[in-house]
Structure formats: structure tokens, C-alpha cells
PDB file of C-alpha atoms in Angstrom:
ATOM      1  CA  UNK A   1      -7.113 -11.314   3.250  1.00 47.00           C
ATOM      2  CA  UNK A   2      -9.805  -9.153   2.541  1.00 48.00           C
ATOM      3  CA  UNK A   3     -11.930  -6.927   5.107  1.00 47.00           C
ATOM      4  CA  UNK A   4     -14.522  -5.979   3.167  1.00 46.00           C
ATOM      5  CA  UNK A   5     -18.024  -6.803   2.685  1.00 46.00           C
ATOM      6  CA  UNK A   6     -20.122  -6.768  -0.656  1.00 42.00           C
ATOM      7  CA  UNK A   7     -23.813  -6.350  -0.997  1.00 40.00           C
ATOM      8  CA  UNK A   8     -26.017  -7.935  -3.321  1.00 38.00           C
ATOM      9  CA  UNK A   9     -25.542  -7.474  -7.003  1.00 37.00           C
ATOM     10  CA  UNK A  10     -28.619  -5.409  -7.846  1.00 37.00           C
ATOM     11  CA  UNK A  11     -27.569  -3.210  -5.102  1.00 42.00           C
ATOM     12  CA  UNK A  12     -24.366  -2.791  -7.043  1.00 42.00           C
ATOM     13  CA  UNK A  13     -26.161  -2.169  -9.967  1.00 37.00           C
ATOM     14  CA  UNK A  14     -28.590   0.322  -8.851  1.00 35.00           C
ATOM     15  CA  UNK A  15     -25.344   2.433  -7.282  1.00 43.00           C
ATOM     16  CA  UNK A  16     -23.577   1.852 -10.648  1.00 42.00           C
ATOM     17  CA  UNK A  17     -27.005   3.613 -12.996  1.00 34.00           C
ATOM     18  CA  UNK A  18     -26.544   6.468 -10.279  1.00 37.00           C
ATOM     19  CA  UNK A  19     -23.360   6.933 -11.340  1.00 43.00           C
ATOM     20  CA  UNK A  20     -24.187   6.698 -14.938  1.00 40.00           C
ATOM     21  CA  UNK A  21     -20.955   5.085 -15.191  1.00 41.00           C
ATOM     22  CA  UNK A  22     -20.391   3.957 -18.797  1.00 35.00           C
ATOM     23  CA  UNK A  23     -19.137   0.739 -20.042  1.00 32.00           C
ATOM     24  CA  UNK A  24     -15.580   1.593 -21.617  1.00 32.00           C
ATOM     25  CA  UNK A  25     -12.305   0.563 -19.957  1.00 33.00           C
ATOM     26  CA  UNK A  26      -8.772   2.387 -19.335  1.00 40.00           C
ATOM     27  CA  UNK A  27      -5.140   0.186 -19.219  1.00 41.00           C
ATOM     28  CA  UNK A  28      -3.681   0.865 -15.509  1.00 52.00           C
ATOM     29  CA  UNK A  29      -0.246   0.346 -14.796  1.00 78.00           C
ATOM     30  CA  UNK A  30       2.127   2.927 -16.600  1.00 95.00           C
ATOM     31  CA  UNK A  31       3.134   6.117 -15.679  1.00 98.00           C
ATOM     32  CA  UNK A  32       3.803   6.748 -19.457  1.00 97.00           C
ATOM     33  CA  UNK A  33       0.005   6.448 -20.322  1.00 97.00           C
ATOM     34  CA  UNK A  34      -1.568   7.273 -16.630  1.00 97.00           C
ATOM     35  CA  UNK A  35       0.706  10.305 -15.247  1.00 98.00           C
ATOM     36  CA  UNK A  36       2.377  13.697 -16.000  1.00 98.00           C
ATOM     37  CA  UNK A  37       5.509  14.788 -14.411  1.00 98.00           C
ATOM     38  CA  UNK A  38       4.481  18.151 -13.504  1.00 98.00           C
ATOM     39  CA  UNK A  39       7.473  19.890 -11.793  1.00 98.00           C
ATOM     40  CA  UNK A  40      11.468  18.964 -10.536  1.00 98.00           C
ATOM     41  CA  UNK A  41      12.950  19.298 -14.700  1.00 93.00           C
ATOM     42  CA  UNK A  42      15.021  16.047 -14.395  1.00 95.00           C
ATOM     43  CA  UNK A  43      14.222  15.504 -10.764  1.00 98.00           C
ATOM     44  CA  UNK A  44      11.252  13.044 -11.359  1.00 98.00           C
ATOM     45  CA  UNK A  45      11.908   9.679 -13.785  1.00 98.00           C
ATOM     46  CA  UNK A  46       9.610   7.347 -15.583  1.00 98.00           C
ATOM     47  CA  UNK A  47      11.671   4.256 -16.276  1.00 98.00           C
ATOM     48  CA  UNK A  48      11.751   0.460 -16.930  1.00 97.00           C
ATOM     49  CA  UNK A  49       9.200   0.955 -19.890  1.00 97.00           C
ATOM     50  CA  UNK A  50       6.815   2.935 -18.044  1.00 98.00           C
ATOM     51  CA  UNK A  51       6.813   0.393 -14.853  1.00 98.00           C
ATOM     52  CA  UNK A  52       8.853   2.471 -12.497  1.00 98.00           C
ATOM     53  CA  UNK A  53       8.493   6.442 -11.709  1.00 98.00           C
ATOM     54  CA  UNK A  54      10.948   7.990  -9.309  1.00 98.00           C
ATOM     55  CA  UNK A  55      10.822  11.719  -7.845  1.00 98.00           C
ATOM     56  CA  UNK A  56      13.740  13.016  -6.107  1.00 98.00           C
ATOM     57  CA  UNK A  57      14.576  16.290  -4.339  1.00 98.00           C
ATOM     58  CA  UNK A  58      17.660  18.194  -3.481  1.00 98.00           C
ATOM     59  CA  UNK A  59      18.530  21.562  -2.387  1.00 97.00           C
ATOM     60  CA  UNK A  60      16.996  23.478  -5.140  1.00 97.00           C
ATOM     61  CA  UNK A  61      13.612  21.782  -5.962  1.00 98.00           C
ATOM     62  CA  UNK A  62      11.599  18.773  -5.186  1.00 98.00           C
ATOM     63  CA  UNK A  63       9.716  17.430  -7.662  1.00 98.00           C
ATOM     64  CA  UNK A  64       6.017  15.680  -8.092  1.00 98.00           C
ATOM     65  CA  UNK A  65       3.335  13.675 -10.640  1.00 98.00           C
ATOM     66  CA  UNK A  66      -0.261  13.922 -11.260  1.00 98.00           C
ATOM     67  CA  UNK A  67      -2.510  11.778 -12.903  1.00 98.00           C
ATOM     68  CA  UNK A  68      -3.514  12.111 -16.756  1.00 97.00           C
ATOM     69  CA  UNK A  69      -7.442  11.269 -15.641  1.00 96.00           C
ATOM     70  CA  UNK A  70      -9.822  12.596 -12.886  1.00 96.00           C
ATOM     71  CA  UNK A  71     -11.730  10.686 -11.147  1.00 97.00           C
ATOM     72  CA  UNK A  72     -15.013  10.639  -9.265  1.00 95.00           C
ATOM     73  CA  UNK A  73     -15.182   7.922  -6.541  1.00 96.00           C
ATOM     74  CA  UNK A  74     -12.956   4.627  -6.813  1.00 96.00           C
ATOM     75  CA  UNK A  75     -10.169   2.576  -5.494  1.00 97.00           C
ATOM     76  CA  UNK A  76      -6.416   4.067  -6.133  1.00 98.00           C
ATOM     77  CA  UNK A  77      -3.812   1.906  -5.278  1.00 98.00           C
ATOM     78  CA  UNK A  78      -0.141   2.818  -4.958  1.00 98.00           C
ATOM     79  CA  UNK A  79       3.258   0.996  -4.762  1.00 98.00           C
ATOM     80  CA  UNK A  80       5.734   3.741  -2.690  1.00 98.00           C
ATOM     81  CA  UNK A  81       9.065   3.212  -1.244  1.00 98.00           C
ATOM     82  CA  UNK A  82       9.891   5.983   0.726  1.00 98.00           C
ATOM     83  CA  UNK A  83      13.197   7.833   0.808  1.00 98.00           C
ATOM     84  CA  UNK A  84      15.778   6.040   2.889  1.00 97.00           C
ATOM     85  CA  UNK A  85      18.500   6.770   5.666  1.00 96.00           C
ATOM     86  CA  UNK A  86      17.788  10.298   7.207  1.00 95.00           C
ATOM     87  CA  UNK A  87      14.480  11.371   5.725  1.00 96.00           C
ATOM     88  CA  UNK A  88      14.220  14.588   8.526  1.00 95.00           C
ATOM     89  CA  UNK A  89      12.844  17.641   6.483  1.00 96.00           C
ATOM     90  CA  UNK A  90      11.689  15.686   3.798  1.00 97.00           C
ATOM     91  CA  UNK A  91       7.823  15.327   3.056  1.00 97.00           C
ATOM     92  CA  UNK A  92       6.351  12.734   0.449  1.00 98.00           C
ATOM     93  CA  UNK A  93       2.764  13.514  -0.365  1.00 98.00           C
ATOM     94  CA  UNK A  94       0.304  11.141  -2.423  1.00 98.00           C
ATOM     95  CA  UNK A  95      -3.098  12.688  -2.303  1.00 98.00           C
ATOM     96  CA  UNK A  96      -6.506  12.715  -4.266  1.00 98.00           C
ATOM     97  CA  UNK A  97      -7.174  16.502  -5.106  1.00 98.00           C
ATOM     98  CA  UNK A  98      -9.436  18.644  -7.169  1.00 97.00           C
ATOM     99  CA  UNK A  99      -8.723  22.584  -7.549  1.00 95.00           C
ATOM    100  CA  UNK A 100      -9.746  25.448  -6.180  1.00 93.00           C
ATOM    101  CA  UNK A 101     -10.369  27.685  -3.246  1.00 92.00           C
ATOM    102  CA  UNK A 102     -13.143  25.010  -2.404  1.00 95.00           C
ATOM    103  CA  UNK A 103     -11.171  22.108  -3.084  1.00 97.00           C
ATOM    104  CA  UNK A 104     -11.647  18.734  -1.913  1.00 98.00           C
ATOM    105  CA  UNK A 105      -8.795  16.097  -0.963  1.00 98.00           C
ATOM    106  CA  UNK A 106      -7.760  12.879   0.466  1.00 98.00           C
ATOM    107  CA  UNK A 107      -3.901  12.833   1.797  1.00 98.00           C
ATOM    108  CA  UNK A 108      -1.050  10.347   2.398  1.00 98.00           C
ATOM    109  CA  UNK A 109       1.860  12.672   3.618  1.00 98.00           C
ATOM    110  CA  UNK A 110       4.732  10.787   4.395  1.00 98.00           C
ATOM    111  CA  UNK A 111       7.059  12.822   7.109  1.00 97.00           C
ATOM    112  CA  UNK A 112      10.646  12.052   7.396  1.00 96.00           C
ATOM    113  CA  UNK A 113      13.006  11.390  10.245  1.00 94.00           C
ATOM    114  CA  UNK A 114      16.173  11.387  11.240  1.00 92.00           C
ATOM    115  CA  UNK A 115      17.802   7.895  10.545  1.00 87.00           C
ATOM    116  CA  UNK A 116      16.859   5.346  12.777  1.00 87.00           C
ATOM    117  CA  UNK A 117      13.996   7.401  13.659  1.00 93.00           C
ATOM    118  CA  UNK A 118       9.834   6.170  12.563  1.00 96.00           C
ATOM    119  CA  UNK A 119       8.480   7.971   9.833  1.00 97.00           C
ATOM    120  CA  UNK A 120       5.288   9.727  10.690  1.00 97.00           C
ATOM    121  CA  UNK A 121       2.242   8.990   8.145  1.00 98.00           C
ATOM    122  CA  UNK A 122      -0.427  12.059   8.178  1.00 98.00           C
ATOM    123  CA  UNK A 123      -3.649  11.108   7.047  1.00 98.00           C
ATOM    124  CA  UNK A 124      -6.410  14.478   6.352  1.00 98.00           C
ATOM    125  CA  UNK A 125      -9.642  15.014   4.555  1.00 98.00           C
ATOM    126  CA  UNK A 126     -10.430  18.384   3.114  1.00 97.00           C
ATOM    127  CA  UNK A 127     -13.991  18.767   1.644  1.00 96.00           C
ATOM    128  CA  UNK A 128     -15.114  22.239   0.335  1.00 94.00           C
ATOM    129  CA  UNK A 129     -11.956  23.783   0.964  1.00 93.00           C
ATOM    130  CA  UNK A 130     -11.915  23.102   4.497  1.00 93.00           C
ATOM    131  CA  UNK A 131      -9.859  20.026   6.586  1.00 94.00           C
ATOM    132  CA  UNK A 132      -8.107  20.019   9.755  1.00 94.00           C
ATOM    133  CA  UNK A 133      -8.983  16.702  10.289  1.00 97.00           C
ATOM    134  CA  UNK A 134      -5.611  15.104  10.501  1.00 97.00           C
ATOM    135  CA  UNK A 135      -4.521  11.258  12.190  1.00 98.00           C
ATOM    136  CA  UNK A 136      -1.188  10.382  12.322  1.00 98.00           C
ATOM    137  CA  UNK A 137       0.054   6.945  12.612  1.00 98.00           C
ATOM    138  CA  UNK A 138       3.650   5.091  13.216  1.00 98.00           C
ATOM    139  CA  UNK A 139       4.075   2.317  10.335  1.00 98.00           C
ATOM    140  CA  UNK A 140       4.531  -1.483  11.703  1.00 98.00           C
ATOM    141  CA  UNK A 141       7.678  -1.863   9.482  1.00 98.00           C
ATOM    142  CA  UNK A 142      10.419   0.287   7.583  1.00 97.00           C
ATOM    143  CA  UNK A 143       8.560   1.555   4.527  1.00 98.00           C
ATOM    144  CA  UNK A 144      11.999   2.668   3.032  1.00 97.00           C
ATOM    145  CA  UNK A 145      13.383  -1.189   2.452  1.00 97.00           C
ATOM    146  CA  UNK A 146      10.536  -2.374   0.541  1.00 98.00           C
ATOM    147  CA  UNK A 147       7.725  -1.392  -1.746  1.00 98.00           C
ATOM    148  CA  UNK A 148       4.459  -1.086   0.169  1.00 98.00           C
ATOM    149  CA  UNK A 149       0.894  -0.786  -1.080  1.00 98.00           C
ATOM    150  CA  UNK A 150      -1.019   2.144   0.043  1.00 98.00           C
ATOM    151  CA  UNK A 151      -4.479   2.333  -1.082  1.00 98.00           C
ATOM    152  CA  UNK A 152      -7.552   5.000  -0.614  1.00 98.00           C
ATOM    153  CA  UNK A 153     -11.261   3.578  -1.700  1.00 98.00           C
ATOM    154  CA  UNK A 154     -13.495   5.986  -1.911  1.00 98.00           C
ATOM    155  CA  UNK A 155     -17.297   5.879  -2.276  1.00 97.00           C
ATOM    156  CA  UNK A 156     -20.678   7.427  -1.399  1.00 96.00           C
ATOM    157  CA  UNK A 157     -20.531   6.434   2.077  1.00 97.00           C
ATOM    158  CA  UNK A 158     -16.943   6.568   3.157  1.00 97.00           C
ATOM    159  CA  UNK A 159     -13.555   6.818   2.574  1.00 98.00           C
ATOM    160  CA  UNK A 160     -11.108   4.233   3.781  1.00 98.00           C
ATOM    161  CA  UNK A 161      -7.123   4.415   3.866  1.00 98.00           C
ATOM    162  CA  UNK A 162      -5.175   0.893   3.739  1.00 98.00           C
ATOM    163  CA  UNK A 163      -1.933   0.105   4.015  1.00 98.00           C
ATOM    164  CA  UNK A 164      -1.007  -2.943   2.480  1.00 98.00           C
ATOM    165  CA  UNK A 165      -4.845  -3.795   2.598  1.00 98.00           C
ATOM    166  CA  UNK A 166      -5.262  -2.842   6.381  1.00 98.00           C
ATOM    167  CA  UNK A 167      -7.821  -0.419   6.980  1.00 98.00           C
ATOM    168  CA  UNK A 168      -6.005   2.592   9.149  1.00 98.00           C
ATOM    169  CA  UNK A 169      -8.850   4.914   9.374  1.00 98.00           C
ATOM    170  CA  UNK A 170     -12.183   5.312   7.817  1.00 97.00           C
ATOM    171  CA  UNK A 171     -13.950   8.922   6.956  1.00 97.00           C
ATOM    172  CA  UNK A 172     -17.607   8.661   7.246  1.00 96.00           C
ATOM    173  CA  UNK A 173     -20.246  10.779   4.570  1.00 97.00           C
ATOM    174  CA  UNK A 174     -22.279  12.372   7.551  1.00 96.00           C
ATOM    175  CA  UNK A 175     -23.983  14.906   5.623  1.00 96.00           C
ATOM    176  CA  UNK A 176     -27.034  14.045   7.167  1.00 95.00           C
ATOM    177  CA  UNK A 177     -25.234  15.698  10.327  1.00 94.00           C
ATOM    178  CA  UNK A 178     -24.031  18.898   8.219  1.00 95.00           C
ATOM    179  CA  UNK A 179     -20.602  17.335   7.822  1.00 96.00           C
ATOM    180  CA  UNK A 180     -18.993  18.277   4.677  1.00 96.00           C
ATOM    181  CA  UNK A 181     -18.125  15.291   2.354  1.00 97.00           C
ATOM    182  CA  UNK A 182     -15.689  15.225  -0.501  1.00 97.00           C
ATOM    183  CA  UNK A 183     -18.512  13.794  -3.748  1.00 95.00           C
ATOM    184  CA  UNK A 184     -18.986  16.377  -6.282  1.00 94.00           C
ATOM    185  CA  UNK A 185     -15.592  17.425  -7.255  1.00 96.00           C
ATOM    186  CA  UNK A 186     -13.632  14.968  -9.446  1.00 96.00           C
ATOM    187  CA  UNK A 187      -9.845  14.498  -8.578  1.00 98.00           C
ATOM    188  CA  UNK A 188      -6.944  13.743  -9.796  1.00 98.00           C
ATOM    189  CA  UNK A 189      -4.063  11.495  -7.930  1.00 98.00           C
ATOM    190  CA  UNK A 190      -0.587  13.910  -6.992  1.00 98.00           C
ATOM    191  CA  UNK A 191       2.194  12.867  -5.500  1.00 98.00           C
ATOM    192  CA  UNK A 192       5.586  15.318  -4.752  1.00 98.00           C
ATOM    193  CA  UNK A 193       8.451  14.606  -2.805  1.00 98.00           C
ATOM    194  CA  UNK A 194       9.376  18.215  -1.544  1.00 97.00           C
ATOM    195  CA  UNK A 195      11.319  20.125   1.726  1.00 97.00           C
ATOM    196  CA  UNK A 196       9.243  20.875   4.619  1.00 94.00           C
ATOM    197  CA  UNK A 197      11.678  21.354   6.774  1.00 95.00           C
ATOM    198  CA  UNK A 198      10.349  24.410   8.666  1.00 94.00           C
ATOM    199  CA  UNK A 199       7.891  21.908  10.022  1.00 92.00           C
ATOM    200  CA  UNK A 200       8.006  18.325   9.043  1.00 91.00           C
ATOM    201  CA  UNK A 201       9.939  16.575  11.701  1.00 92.00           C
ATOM    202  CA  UNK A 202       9.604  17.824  15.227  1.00 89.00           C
ATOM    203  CA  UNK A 203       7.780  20.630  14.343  1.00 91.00           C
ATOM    204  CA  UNK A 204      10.881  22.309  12.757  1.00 92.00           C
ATOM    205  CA  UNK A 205      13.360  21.323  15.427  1.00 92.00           C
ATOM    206  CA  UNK A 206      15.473  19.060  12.838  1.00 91.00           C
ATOM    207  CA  UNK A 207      16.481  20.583   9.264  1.00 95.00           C
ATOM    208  CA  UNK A 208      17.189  18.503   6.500  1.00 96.00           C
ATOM    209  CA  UNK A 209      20.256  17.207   5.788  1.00 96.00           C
ATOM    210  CA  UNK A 210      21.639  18.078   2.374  1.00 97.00           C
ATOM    211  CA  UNK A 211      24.569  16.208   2.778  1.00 96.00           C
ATOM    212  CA  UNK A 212      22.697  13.167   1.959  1.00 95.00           C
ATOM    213  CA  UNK A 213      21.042  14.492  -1.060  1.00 97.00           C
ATOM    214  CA  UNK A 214      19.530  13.210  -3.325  1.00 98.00           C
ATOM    215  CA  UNK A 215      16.731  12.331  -1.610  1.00 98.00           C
ATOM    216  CA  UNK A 216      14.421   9.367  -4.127  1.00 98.00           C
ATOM    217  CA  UNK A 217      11.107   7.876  -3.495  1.00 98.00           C
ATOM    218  CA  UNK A 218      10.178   5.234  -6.007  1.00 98.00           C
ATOM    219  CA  UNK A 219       6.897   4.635  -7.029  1.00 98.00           C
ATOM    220  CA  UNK A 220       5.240   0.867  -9.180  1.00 98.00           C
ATOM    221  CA  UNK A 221       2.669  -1.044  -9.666  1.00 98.00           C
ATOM    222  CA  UNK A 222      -0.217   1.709  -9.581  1.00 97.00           C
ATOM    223  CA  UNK A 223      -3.861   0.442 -10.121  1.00 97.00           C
ATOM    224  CA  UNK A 224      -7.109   2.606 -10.542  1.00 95.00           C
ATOM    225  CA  UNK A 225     -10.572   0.712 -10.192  1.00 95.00           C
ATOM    226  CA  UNK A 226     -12.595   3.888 -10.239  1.00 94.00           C
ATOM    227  CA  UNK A 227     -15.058   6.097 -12.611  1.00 94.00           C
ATOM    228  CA  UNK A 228     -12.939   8.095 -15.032  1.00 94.00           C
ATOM    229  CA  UNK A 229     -14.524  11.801 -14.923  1.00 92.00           C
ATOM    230  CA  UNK A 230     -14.475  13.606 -17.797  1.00 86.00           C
ATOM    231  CA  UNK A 231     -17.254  16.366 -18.857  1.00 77.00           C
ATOM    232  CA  UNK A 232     -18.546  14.856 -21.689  1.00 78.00           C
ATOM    233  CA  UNK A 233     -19.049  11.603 -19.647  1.00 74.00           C
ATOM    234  CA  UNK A 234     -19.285  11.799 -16.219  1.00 70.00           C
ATOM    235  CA  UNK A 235     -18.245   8.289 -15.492  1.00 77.00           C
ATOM    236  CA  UNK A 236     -16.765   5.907 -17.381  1.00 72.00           C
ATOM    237  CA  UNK A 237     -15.582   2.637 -15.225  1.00 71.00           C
ATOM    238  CA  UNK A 238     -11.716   1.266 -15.372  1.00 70.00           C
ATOM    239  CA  UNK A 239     -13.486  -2.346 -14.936  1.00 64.00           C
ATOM    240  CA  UNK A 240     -16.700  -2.332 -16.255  1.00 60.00           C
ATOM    241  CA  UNK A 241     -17.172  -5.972 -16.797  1.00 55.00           C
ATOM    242  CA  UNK A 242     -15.341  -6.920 -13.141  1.00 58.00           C
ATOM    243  CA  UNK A 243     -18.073  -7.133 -10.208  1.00 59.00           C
ATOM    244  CA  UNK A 244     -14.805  -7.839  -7.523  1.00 65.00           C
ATOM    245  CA  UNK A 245     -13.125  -5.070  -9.307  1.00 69.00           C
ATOM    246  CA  UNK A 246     -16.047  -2.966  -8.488  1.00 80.00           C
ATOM    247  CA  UNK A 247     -16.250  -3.511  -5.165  1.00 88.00           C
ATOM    248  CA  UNK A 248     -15.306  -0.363  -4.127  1.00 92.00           C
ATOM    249  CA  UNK A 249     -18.529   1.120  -4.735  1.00 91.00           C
ATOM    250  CA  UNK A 250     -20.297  -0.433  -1.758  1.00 93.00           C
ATOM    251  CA  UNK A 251     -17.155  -1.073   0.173  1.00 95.00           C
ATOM    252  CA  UNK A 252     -16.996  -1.161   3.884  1.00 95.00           C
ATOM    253  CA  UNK A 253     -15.250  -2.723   6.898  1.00 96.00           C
ATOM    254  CA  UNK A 254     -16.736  -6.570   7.958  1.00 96.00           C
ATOM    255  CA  UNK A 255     -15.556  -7.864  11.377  1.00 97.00           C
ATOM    256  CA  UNK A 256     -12.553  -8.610  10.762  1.00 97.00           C
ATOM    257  CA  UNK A 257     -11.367  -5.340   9.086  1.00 97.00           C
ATOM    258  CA  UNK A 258     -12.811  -3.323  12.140  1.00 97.00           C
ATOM    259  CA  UNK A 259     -10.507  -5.763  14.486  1.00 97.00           C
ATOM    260  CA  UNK A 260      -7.551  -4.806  12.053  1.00 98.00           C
ATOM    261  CA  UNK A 261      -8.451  -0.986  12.320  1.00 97.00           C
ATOM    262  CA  UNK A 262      -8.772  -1.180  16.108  1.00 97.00           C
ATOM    263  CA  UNK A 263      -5.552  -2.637  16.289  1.00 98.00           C
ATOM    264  CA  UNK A 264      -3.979   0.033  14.127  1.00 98.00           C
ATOM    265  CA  UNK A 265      -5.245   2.653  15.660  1.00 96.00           C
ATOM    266  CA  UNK A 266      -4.926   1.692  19.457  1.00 97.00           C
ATOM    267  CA  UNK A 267      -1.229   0.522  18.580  1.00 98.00           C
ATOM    268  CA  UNK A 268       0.428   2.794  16.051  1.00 98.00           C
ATOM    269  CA  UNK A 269      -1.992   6.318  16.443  1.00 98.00           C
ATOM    270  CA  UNK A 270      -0.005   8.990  17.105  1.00 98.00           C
ATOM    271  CA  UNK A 271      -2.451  11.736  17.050  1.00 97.00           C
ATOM    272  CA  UNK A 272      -6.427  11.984  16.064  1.00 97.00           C
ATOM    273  CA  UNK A 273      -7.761  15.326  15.969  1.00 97.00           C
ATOM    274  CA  UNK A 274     -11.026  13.453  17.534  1.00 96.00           C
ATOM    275  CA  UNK A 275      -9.137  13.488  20.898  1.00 96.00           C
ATOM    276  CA  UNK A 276      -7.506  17.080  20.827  1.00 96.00           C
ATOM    277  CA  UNK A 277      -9.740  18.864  23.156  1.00 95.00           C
ATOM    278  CA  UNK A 278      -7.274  22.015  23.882  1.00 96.00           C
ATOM    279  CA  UNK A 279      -7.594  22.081  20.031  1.00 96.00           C
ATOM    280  CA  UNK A 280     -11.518  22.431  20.053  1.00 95.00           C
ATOM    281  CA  UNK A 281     -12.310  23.843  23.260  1.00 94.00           C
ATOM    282  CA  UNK A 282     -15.843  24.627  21.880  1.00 92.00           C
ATOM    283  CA  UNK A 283     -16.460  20.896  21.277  1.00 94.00           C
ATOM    284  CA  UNK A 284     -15.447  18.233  19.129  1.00 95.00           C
ATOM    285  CA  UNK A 285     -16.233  18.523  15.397  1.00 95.00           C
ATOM    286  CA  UNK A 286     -20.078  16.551  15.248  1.00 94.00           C
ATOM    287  CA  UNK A 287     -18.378  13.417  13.043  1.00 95.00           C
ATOM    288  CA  UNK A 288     -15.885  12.647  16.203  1.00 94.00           C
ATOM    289  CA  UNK A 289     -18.750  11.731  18.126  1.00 86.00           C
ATOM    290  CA  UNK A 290     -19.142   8.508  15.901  1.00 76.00           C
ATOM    291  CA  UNK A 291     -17.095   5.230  16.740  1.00 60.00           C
ATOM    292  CA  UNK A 292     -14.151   5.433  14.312  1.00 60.00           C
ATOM    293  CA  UNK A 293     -14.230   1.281  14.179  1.00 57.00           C
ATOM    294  CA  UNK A 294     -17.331   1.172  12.708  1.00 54.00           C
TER     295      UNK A 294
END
């Protein structure tokens, strides 16, 4: 089911010319034409034809991907099954990221546990270099038996993050406020499976085990309707001929995706730097004062 709502086409249109996105198209779907493994040696794995990547860390190095292509505004969808067993110490990161002292990002951190123990998913949005504005959220099933889809749209007015096509928290563009928003940097997708075990689980408390090493995460079935970014042309669309693929541009939460929202976040919220007032004893940052449902 889908919690989104569409405007009319020449509205679609009219964002699209501001974009100047240019008709041309790009094959999704293999990490042999979309990604580069960028560090681990033999530690990260593109197999089954280009269908299957796999990253894997053990006591000397982690490893990690980025993506071939930048890109400025879209939908990035993601396949991840996270490593199994006991996870504690171990961090799997899949982010949107340009470079930079002044960078701007979008994360999925993944945070391992002990076995038998919920992973911990950290959500943050950086925009000119700055972020601290982290949510953390328990999943609503194992994401280590199974692949699950985990998806960031992001467009002029807001970023969403979806997990398996529910909507766990939305970032506003309040600019109008004098809140920073991430739209002038093109990024490209990372992902690194890596030891963070100083702080990852419990704050420290629980090392990682490297008895169980090696430690995989498997990745499939990745999927990128955005605008390619490149400086010759500043946008060239994935689907340009698709008006549901390009629903991203003007994507935002109808009824029914705020209900599924509310229910994530009264549920499975952890933490939501919107609430931490020892942390900001000055005030809340000016965005927290907006209803995160709408």
C-alpha cells in the first residue's frame, strides 16, 4: 500500500523544468554498473551476476560501497539483510552523502546487539556540515532473517525514511525558519559495515565479539528513481518517461501514511532528539516545534 499523495501533473511538470532534469535514462539494479567497492580488499563481494553485493568485517577491517552516480533529489531504495547472531560492536551504515567540511547527509546506521537482543536503527540529517538530529527506532521484526527494503525519498520539501514502505520519520525543508536543508549538494549512496565498538551498543559497555567473525551484511535489489547529477548536466532523470516513477518529486505523507508514522514512532521510538531537553537546555532546535506526523 502506498502512503503517498501526488499532485496534479502540471505541478509535476513545472517542479521537473526547475530541475532542468533531462530526458535520458540509467539501468538500476547492479552493483557491477551502479557501485564501487571502495575499501575491505576482499572483504566486500559483488556476486550472482551483479545481483548480490556483500560487505563483511573482521578484526582487521570492515569494508563499504559507494555509488558510481551522484544524485540531486530522488528516491533510493535498498534491499539489506543485516548481520546475524551477535551483531554487538558492529555498525552497518547506508547513507546519502556529499563531501566536505560542509557536507550534507541522510543516514541509516544499523547498530548491533548482542544475540537475542533488538538492533537499534539511527536515523540523522546533516545539512551544511552540521546534524545532531538523530531518532532511533526498534524494528517490528528481525531484519537479520530476511531481506528488507529500506528506502529514503528525498525532495524539495522533505525527506522521508521508509522501511519496507512505512514512513518512520519525515525531515521537513524549513528554511523559511532558518533551518538548514540538505538541496544544493549532490550525493552519492555509501554503505560500510565497520567496528564501532567503543560506542555502538550500550554506549561501549559490550565489545564485539570476534569469535563470531566474519561478520556479512548482504545487500539486492537496489533501485534509484532520482536526477543523476553530473556537472555538465545537472539532472538527468532515471525514469524520465514514468510519471509514478516520478513521484518522488512531490511526495508526501496522505492520511494513511501519517497513521503508519504515528504508529511507528509512538511504538518503536527509542529516542528523538525533539524530546531531549537536558540535551538543549537553551530550547529545542526551531524545526522540533513542528508536528513530526504531518
Amino acid at each position: 500500500m502506498s502512503f503517498v499523495r501526488s499532485r496534479k501533473l502540471s505541478s509535476m511538470l513545472l517542479f521537473t523544468l526547475l530541475f532542468a532534469c533531462l530526458m535520458g535514462a540509467s539501468k538500476g539494479g547492479n552493483f557491477f554498473q551502479d557501485f564501487d567497492i571502495t575499501w575491505g580488499d576482499q572483504r566486500a563481494k559483488i556476486l550472482n551476476g551483479g545481483q548480490l553485493l556483500t560487505l563483511s568485517l573482521d578484526k582487521a577491517s570492515g569494508s563499504g560501497f559507494q555509488s558510481k552516480n551522484e544524485y540531486l533529489f530522488g528516491q533510493i531504495d535498498m534491499q539489506i539483510k543485516l548481520v546475524a547472531g551477535n551483531s554487538a560492536g558492529t555498525v552497518t551504515a547506508y547513507y546519502l552523502s556529499s563531501q566536505g567540511s560542509t557536507h550534507d547527509e541522510i543516514d541509516f546506521e544499523f547498530l548491533g546487539n548482542a544475540t537475542g537482543e533488538p538492533y537499534i536503527l539511527h536515523t540523522n540529517v546533516f545539512s551544511q556540515g552540521k546534524g545532531n538530529r538523530e531518532q532511533q527506532f526498534y524494528l517490528w521484526f528481525d531484519p537479520t532473517k530476511a531481506f528488507h527494503t529500506y528506502s529514503i525519498v528525498w525532495n524539495q520539501q522533505r525527506i522521508i525514511f521508509l522501511v519496507d514502505n512505512i514512513p518512520i520519520r519525515v525531515f521537513h525543508n524549513l528554511e523559511s525558519i532558518g533551518v538548514p536543508f540538505p538541496n544544493k549538494q549532490a550525493m552519492r549512496i555509501h554503505s560500510s559495515l565497520w567496528n564501532a565498538d567503543d560506542w555502538a551498543t550500550r554506549g561501549g559497555l559490550v565489545k564485539t565479539d570476534w569469535t563470531q567473525a566474519p561478520f556479512t551484511a548482504s545487500y539486492r535489489n537496489f533501485k534509484a528513481n532520482a536526477c543523476i547529477w553530473s556537472s555538465t548536466s545537472p539532472c538527468t532523470s532515471t525514469s524520465p518517461n514514468s510519471v509514478q516513477d516520478n513521484a518522488w518529486q512531490v511526495q508526501a505523507l496522505d492520511a494513511p501514511g501519517r497513521n503508519r508514522l504515528r504508529w511507528v514512532q509512538q511504538k518503536y521510538m527509542i529516542y528523538n532528539y525533539c524530546t531531549d531537553l537536558k540535551r538543549f537546555p537553551q530550547g529545542l532546535p526551531p524545526e522540533c516545534k513542528r508536528s513530526r506526523f504531518l
